[in-house]
Short mmCIF file of C-alpha atoms in Angstrom, two decimals:
data_model
loop_
_atom_site.label_atom_id
_atom_site.label_comp_id
_atom_site.label_asym_id
_atom_site.label_seq_id
_atom_site.Cartn_x
_atom_site.Cartn_y
_atom_site.Cartn_z
CA UNK N 290 73.16 35.21 128.03
CA UNK N 291 73.47 38.25 125.82
CA UNK N 292 69.86 39.51 126.78
CA UNK N 293 70.34 38.62 130.59
CA UNK N 294 73.81 40.69 130.23
CA UNK N 295 72.02 43.80 128.61
CA UNK N 296 69.16 43.75 131.11
CA UNK N 297 71.41 44.00 133.89
CA UNK N 298 73.05 47.05 132.79
CA UNK N 299 69.59 48.71 132.62
CA UNK N 300 68.20 50.25 135.56
CA UNK N 301 65.12 48.41 137.05
CA UNK N 302 61.70 50.37 136.48
CA UNK N 303 58.27 49.72 138.21
CA UNK N 304 55.41 49.18 136.26
CA UNK N 305 54.59 52.94 136.13
CA UNK N 306 58.06 53.39 134.47
CA UNK N 307 59.71 55.07 137.65
CA UNK N 308 63.15 53.51 138.58
CA UNK N 309 62.96 51.10 141.54
CA UNK N 310 64.38 52.47 144.68
CA UNK N 311 67.83 51.09 145.57
CA UNK N 312 68.91 50.95 141.78
CA UNK N 313 71.53 53.31 140.42
CA UNK N 314 70.70 55.51 137.36
CA UNK N 315 73.86 56.35 135.07
CA UNK N 316 74.74 59.93 135.18
CA UNK N 317 74.29 61.80 131.93
CA UNK N 318 77.74 63.06 130.21
CA UNK N 319 78.00 66.44 129.50
CA UNK N 320 78.87 67.29 125.94
CA UNK N 321 82.63 68.17 125.53
CA UNK N 322 83.64 71.61 125.31
CA UNK N 323 85.05 72.69 121.81
CA UNK N 324 88.68 73.47 122.26
CA UNK N 325 89.46 77.00 120.85
CA UNK N 326 92.07 76.83 118.06
CA UNK N 327 94.99 78.46 119.17
CA UNK N 328 96.36 81.68 117.30
CA UNK N 329 100.00 81.58 116.92
CA UNK N 330 101.47 85.10 117.19
CA UNK N 331 104.81 86.34 115.93
CA UNK N 332 107.48 89.06 116.98
CA UNK N 333 108.83 90.72 114.12
CA UNK N 334 111.95 92.97 113.90
CA UNK N 335 112.24 95.18 110.84
CA UNK N 336 115.65 96.24 109.75
CA UNK N 337 117.20 98.53 106.99
CA UNK N 338 118.63 95.89 104.64
CA UNK N 339 121.62 98.61 104.21
CA UNK N 340 122.23 99.96 107.33
CA UNK N 341 120.87 97.47 109.49
CA UNK N 342 119.29 100.06 111.62
CA UNK N 343 116.19 98.88 113.47
CA UNK N 344 113.19 100.57 111.96
CA UNK N 345 110.36 99.27 114.19
CA UNK N 346 109.28 96.12 116.18
CA UNK N 347 105.96 94.60 115.69
CA UNK N 348 104.47 92.03 118.09
CA UNK N 349 101.44 89.94 118.01
CA UNK N 350 101.64 89.88 114.25
CA UNK N 351 99.35 87.13 112.86
CA UNK N 352 100.13 86.58 109.31
CA UNK N 353 102.73 87.72 106.69
CA UNK N 354 99.81 89.83 104.59
CA UNK N 355 99.09 92.08 107.62
CA UNK N 356 102.92 92.41 108.28
CA UNK N 357 103.56 93.49 104.71
CA UNK N 358 100.62 96.06 105.03
CA UNK N 359 101.59 97.39 108.12
CA UNK N 360 105.38 97.85 107.03
CA UNK N 361 104.08 99.51 103.79
CA UNK N 362 102.13 102.18 105.73
CA UNK N 363 105.10 102.43 108.04
CA UNK N 364 107.60 103.02 105.36
CA UNK N 365 105.68 105.34 103.24
CA UNK N 366 104.76 107.69 105.93
CA UNK N 367 107.66 108.08 108.46
CA UNK N 368 110.44 106.34 110.02
CA UNK N 369 108.82 106.74 113.53
CA UNK N 370 107.49 103.50 114.92
CA UNK N 371 103.81 103.17 115.48
CA UNK N 372 102.45 102.57 118.58
CA UNK N 373 101.22 98.94 119.59
CA UNK N 374 97.66 99.98 119.70
CA UNK N 375 97.68 101.56 116.22
CA UNK N 376 99.24 98.25 114.89
CA UNK N 377 96.74 96.05 116.48
CA UNK N 378 93.97 98.43 114.95
CA UNK N 379 95.41 97.80 111.75
CA UNK N 380 95.52 94.11 112.24
CA UNK N 381 92.00 93.88 113.35
CA UNK N 382 90.58 95.79 110.31
CA UNK N 383 92.83 94.34 107.79
CA UNK N 384 93.53 90.75 108.64
CA UNK N 385 90.24 89.38 106.96
CA UNK N 386 90.05 91.78 104.08
CA UNK N 387 89.58 89.54 100.96
CA UNK N 388 91.29 91.84 98.49
CA UNK N 389 94.33 92.45 100.66
CA UNK N 390 96.79 91.49 98.17
CA UNK N 391 95.50 94.28 95.75
CA UNK N 392 95.74 96.87 98.53
CA UNK N 393 99.52 96.19 99.25
CA UNK N 394 100.48 95.65 95.58
CA UNK N 395 100.19 99.44 95.26
CA UNK N 396 103.17 99.85 97.53
CA UNK N 397 105.41 98.03 95.05
CA UNK N 398 108.45 100.06 95.99
CA UNK N 399 109.03 98.03 98.91
CA UNK N 400 111.02 94.57 98.50
CA UNK N 401 111.20 92.61 101.64
CA UNK N 402 113.49 89.71 102.35
CA UNK N 403 113.88 87.42 105.13
CA UNK N 404 116.87 86.05 106.99
CA UNK N 405 120.41 87.12 106.88
CA UNK N 406 121.15 85.75 103.44
CA UNK N 407 118.56 87.82 102.01
CA UNK N 408 116.18 85.11 100.73
CA UNK N 409 113.29 86.90 98.97
CA UNK N 410 109.82 85.97 99.98
CA UNK N 411 106.57 85.31 97.88
CA UNK N 412 103.23 87.23 98.13
CA UNK N 413 101.64 84.05 99.12
CA UNK N 414 104.01 83.10 101.77
CA UNK N 415 102.65 83.04 105.40
CA UNK N 416 104.56 83.61 108.37
CA UNK N 417 103.31 80.54 110.31
CA UNK N 418 105.04 78.41 107.43
CA UNK N 419 108.35 79.91 107.41
CA UNK N 420 111.22 78.63 109.59
CA UNK N 421 111.58 81.49 111.93
CA UNK N 422 110.21 80.22 115.33
CA UNK N 423 107.96 82.75 117.08
CA UNK N 424 110.52 85.69 116.48
CA UNK N 425 111.45 86.85 113.10
CA UNK N 426 113.86 89.18 111.63
CA UNK N 427 113.04 90.84 108.24
CA UNK N 428 115.12 93.09 106.00
CA UNK N 429 113.63 95.65 103.53
CA UNK N 430 115.00 97.94 101.00
CA UNK N 431 113.67 100.76 98.76
CA UNK N 432 113.47 99.77 95.19
CA UNK N 433 112.43 103.19 94.09
CA UNK N 434 109.63 104.20 91.80
CA UNK N 435 107.99 101.13 90.12
CA UNK N 436 105.88 100.52 87.05
CA UNK N 437 103.69 97.67 85.80
CA UNK N 438 105.16 95.08 83.35
CA UNK N 439 102.03 95.70 81.26
CA UNK N 440 102.74 99.36 81.03
CA UNK N 441 106.39 98.58 80.03
CA UNK N 442 105.20 96.16 77.26
CA UNK N 443 102.71 98.29 75.72
CA UNK N 444 105.03 101.37 75.62
CA UNK N 445 108.07 99.57 74.36
CA UNK N 446 105.96 97.56 71.57
CA UNK N 447 103.73 100.35 70.46
CA UNK N 448 106.90 102.74 69.63
CA UNK N 449 108.36 100.64 67.10
CA UNK N 450 105.06 100.09 65.32
CA UNK N 451 104.45 103.79 64.95
CA UNK N 452 108.04 104.77 64.41
CA UNK N 453 108.40 102.14 61.54
CA UNK N 454 105.11 103.60 59.72
CA UNK N 455 106.58 107.18 59.95
CA UNK N 456 109.42 106.04 58.08
CA UNK N 457 107.25 103.89 55.59
CA UNK N 458 105.05 106.77 54.87
CA UNK N 459 108.01 108.95 54.28
CA UNK N 460 106.86 111.83 56.45
CA UNK N 461 108.47 115.12 56.14
CA UNK N 462 112.10 115.84 57.44
CA UNK N 463 113.17 112.37 57.33
CA UNK N 464 114.20 112.05 53.74
CA UNK N 465 114.59 114.83 50.97
CA UNK N 466 111.65 116.86 50.56
CA UNK N 467 111.02 115.57 47.13
CA UNK N 468 110.31 111.98 48.69
CA UNK N 469 107.55 113.30 51.37
CA UNK N 470 104.75 110.89 51.46
CA UNK N 471 105.99 108.98 48.35
CA UNK N 472 106.00 105.21 48.28
CA UNK N 473 108.67 102.83 47.47
CA UNK N 474 108.81 100.80 43.95
CA UNK N 475 109.78 97.77 45.48
CA UNK N 476 107.23 95.23 46.70
CA UNK N 477 109.62 93.79 49.58
CA UNK N 478 109.40 97.07 51.26
CA UNK N 479 105.68 97.08 51.72
CA UNK N 480 106.01 93.27 52.70
CA UNK N 481 108.63 94.05 55.29
CA UNK N 482 106.26 96.97 56.62
CA UNK N 483 103.40 94.50 56.89
CA UNK N 484 105.71 92.12 58.53
CA UNK N 485 106.93 94.18 61.06
CA UNK N 486 103.58 95.69 62.12
CA UNK N 487 102.21 92.34 62.44
CA UNK N 488 104.93 91.49 64.82
CA UNK N 489 104.38 94.23 66.90
CA UNK N 490 100.65 94.19 66.94
CA UNK N 491 100.88 90.55 67.80
CA UNK N 492 103.12 91.53 70.77
CA UNK N 493 100.58 94.17 72.06
CA UNK N 494 97.80 91.64 71.93
CA UNK N 495 99.64 89.20 73.67
CA UNK N 496 100.57 91.45 76.26
CA UNK N 497 96.87 92.47 76.93
CA UNK N 498 95.08 89.03 76.51
CA UNK N 499 97.71 86.10 76.70
CA UNK N 500 100.87 86.94 78.98
CA UNK N 501 100.44 86.37 82.78
CA UNK N 502 103.23 87.88 84.70
CA UNK N 503 104.92 86.46 87.87
CA UNK N 504 105.71 89.94 88.89
CA UNK N 505 103.49 93.17 88.86
CA UNK N 506 106.09 95.67 88.74
CA UNK N 507 109.70 96.51 87.54
CA UNK N 508 111.80 99.58 88.39
CA UNK N 509 110.80 102.77 86.43
CA UNK N 510 114.14 103.11 84.99
CA UNK N 511 113.65 100.06 82.98
CA UNK N 512 111.20 101.59 80.73
CA UNK N 513 113.85 104.08 79.43
CA UNK N 514 116.29 101.36 78.76
CA UNK N 515 113.76 99.15 76.97
CA UNK N 516 112.16 102.01 74.77
CA UNK N 517 115.88 103.06 73.96
CA UNK N 518 116.65 99.62 72.67
CA UNK N 519 113.19 98.94 70.72
CA UNK N 520 112.66 102.32 69.44
CA UNK N 521 116.11 103.06 68.42
CA UNK N 522 116.68 99.94 66.44
CA UNK N 523 113.21 100.45 64.91
CA UNK N 524 114.16 103.80 63.64
CA UNK N 525 117.38 102.53 62.44
CA UNK N 526 116.01 99.67 60.70
CA UNK N 527 113.05 101.53 59.10
CA UNK N 528 115.44 104.34 57.83
CA UNK N 529 117.47 102.08 55.64
CA UNK N 530 114.56 99.87 54.42
CA UNK N 531 112.23 102.59 53.46
CA UNK N 532 115.01 104.55 51.94
CA UNK N 533 114.40 105.83 48.54
CA UNK N 534 117.82 104.27 47.51
CA UNK N 535 117.17 100.96 48.99
CA UNK N 536 117.83 97.86 46.74
CA UNK N 537 115.92 94.46 47.07
CA UNK N 538 117.72 91.24 48.32
CA UNK N 539 120.24 90.05 45.81
CA UNK N 540 118.36 86.81 45.18
CA UNK N 541 115.04 88.55 44.49
CA UNK N 542 111.80 86.79 44.76
CA UNK N 543 113.12 83.38 45.79
CA UNK N 544 114.88 84.67 48.97
CA UNK N 545 111.91 87.06 49.84
CA UNK N 546 109.53 83.94 49.73
CA UNK N 547 111.79 81.83 51.89
CA UNK N 548 112.36 84.48 54.32
CA UNK N 549 108.37 85.08 54.44
CA UNK N 550 108.02 81.24 55.23
CA UNK N 551 110.44 81.47 57.85
CA UNK N 552 108.98 84.39 59.50
CA UNK N 553 105.32 83.45 59.45
CA UNK N 554 106.28 79.93 60.65
CA UNK N 555 108.32 81.29 63.75
CA UNK N 556 105.39 83.89 64.45
CA UNK N 557 102.89 81.02 64.71
CA UNK N 558 105.25 78.90 66.92
CA UNK N 559 106.10 81.87 69.27
CA UNK N 560 102.23 82.43 69.58
CA UNK N 561 101.68 78.84 70.28
CA UNK N 562 104.23 78.75 72.84
CA UNK N 563 102.83 81.70 74.69
CA UNK N 564 99.58 80.09 74.91
CA UNK N 565 101.03 76.86 76.23
CA UNK N 566 103.01 78.87 78.97
CA UNK N 567 99.63 80.63 79.73
CA UNK N 568 97.75 77.32 80.31
CA UNK N 569 100.14 76.44 82.60
CA UNK N 570 99.54 79.12 85.07
CA UNK N 571 95.80 79.49 86.45
CA UNK N 572 94.66 83.10 86.42
CA UNK N 573 95.56 85.23 89.46
CA UNK N 574 98.31 82.47 90.62
CA UNK N 575 102.03 82.29 90.46
CA UNK N 576 102.14 78.49 90.13
CA UNK N 577 105.31 77.39 88.16
CA UNK N 578 105.16 74.01 86.30
CA UNK N 579 107.29 72.26 83.82
CA UNK N 580 106.20 72.83 80.41
CA UNK N 581 105.62 70.03 78.12
CA UNK N 582 104.61 69.56 74.35
CA UNK N 583 100.84 69.55 73.85
CA UNK N 584 98.64 68.51 70.87
CA UNK N 585 99.95 71.67 68.81
CA UNK N 586 102.97 70.37 66.64
CA UNK N 587 104.56 73.75 67.38
CA UNK N 588 104.90 73.00 70.95
CA UNK N 589 106.91 69.82 70.31
CA UNK N 590 109.88 71.56 70.55
CA UNK N 591 109.59 71.59 74.34
CA UNK N 592 111.35 68.23 74.04
CA UNK N 593 114.62 69.91 73.11
CA UNK N 594 114.55 73.51 74.25
CA UNK N 595 113.53 75.17 77.68
CA UNK N 596 112.58 78.27 76.08
CA UNK N 597 111.15 77.88 72.61
CA UNK N 598 109.44 81.08 72.56
CA UNK N 599 113.00 82.76 72.33
CA UNK N 600 113.88 80.21 69.72
CA UNK N 601 111.08 81.07 67.49
CA UNK N 602 111.56 84.67 68.10
CA UNK N 603 115.14 84.47 66.82
CA UNK N 604 113.90 82.44 63.86
CA UNK N 605 111.31 85.50 63.03
CA UNK N 606 114.08 88.00 63.00
CA UNK N 607 116.47 85.69 60.98
CA UNK N 608 113.68 85.46 58.43
CA UNK N 609 113.10 89.38 58.53
CA UNK N 610 116.82 89.85 58.07
CA UNK N 611 116.89 87.44 54.98
CA UNK N 612 113.75 89.27 53.59
CA UNK N 613 115.19 92.86 53.74
CA UNK N 614 118.91 92.17 53.46
CA UNK N 615 119.71 94.87 55.79
CA UNK N 616 122.72 95.40 58.06
CA UNK N 617 120.71 97.08 60.94
CA UNK N 618 118.35 94.31 60.84
CA UNK N 619 121.02 91.55 61.35
CA UNK N 620 122.64 93.86 64.06
CA UNK N 621 119.27 94.05 65.99
CA UNK N 622 118.83 90.18 65.36
CA UNK N 623 122.29 89.71 66.85
CA UNK N 624 121.80 91.76 69.98
CA UNK N 625 118.47 90.15 70.75
CA UNK N 626 120.02 86.76 70.25
CA UNK N 627 122.60 87.52 72.85
CA UNK N 628 120.05 89.12 75.40
CA UNK N 629 117.50 86.16 74.68
CA UNK N 630 120.34 83.60 75.34
CA UNK N 631 121.01 85.48 78.86
CA UNK N 632 117.32 85.30 79.63
CA UNK N 633 116.89 81.53 78.45
CA UNK N 634 120.20 80.44 80.51
CA UNK N 635 118.83 81.77 83.69
CA UNK N 636 115.23 80.21 83.15
CA UNK N 637 116.80 76.79 82.35
CA UNK N 638 118.91 77.02 85.48
CA UNK N 639 115.78 78.16 87.42
CA UNK N 640 113.89 75.00 85.94
CA UNK N 641 116.61 72.57 87.02
CA UNK N 642 116.89 74.18 90.62
CA UNK N 643 113.34 74.00 91.23
CA UNK N 644 112.27 70.71 89.58
CA UNK N 645 114.46 67.57 90.24
CA UNK N 646 112.61 65.77 87.46
CA UNK N 647 113.23 68.45 84.74
CA UNK N 648 114.11 66.64 81.40
CA UNK N 649 117.83 66.89 81.24
CA UNK N 650 117.97 66.65 77.31
CA UNK N 651 116.68 70.06 76.89
CA UNK N 652 118.97 73.05 76.19
CA UNK N 653 118.22 76.70 76.95
CA UNK N 654 117.59 78.22 73.44
CA UNK N 655 119.14 76.19 70.58
CA UNK N 656 118.72 72.26 70.62
CA UNK N 657 121.79 70.39 71.59
CA UNK N 658 124.08 73.57 71.04
CA UNK N 659 123.15 76.57 73.32
#
């Protein structure tokens, strides 16, 4: 029966293969036309964040990267609105550029935010994925001159390294002329110089080869503030540690050796944490993940602390304070601890807000205390 049913559906053919007259031949189906993927365009209104004045209005904006590029060009040239045809020419030529992000990062003096509450957008955000419908209002403000984080770090770390060495070698015009280019008779002074130099050389190398920054730039004024802090304290510490009248710690070699162990232990721990944090973020991305302990024992402190890099940094300077028994070093350690506590609390709150499963046992910087 199945065979007969199949033959019944086939058109009857003569012996020569031609279809028998009176029988119908099924029509061939035409291939379905491929539907073109709809392209969603947006209308974007750009307002000044302070005055709320309309700077320009953009229509047919395809994605957020084109919008940023257009906005940056618009802002850095004049406040006269571009014509629609010129904007569309920019869109047509820039939209498919692979290295578009690198092009608009040069315009780092523009901070742009979305919605009335001023929620900042990320570089990788796409306009189609934002809850703005087909019409969006953006606010932007001028951050002023910017400078890269790498430049700031290299400048603020190279300064203390060179300044300390100037006091260590007792260059002229620092101490009395009879002490020019003389060396201290206390071996702890030479050890302190090696530890201080090691610390800042490590920081410089980490800036170049380890750290991956989530933000490309910071305000230019920060470099003056940061350099004043690091360079000023370095000069203050170096002046007293390398002074001809400097006296060694009261407990002698035992205190110095204990301090050296603490310093080196914390330096290794700090480097281990920086490596662990680096491995959490793939190159070129801004992905944020919860840091967890690795096979490296120095990272096990992640079980109790959100920012162990600051914990180890504090331990290093406590060790240096114990080694030199110098008041300016203690002052630098205290001020640094206060600042790192502020940073650690901010990062801890960010972790709790971003990750619902973030370990609640962790403290910002000091286990079970702070």
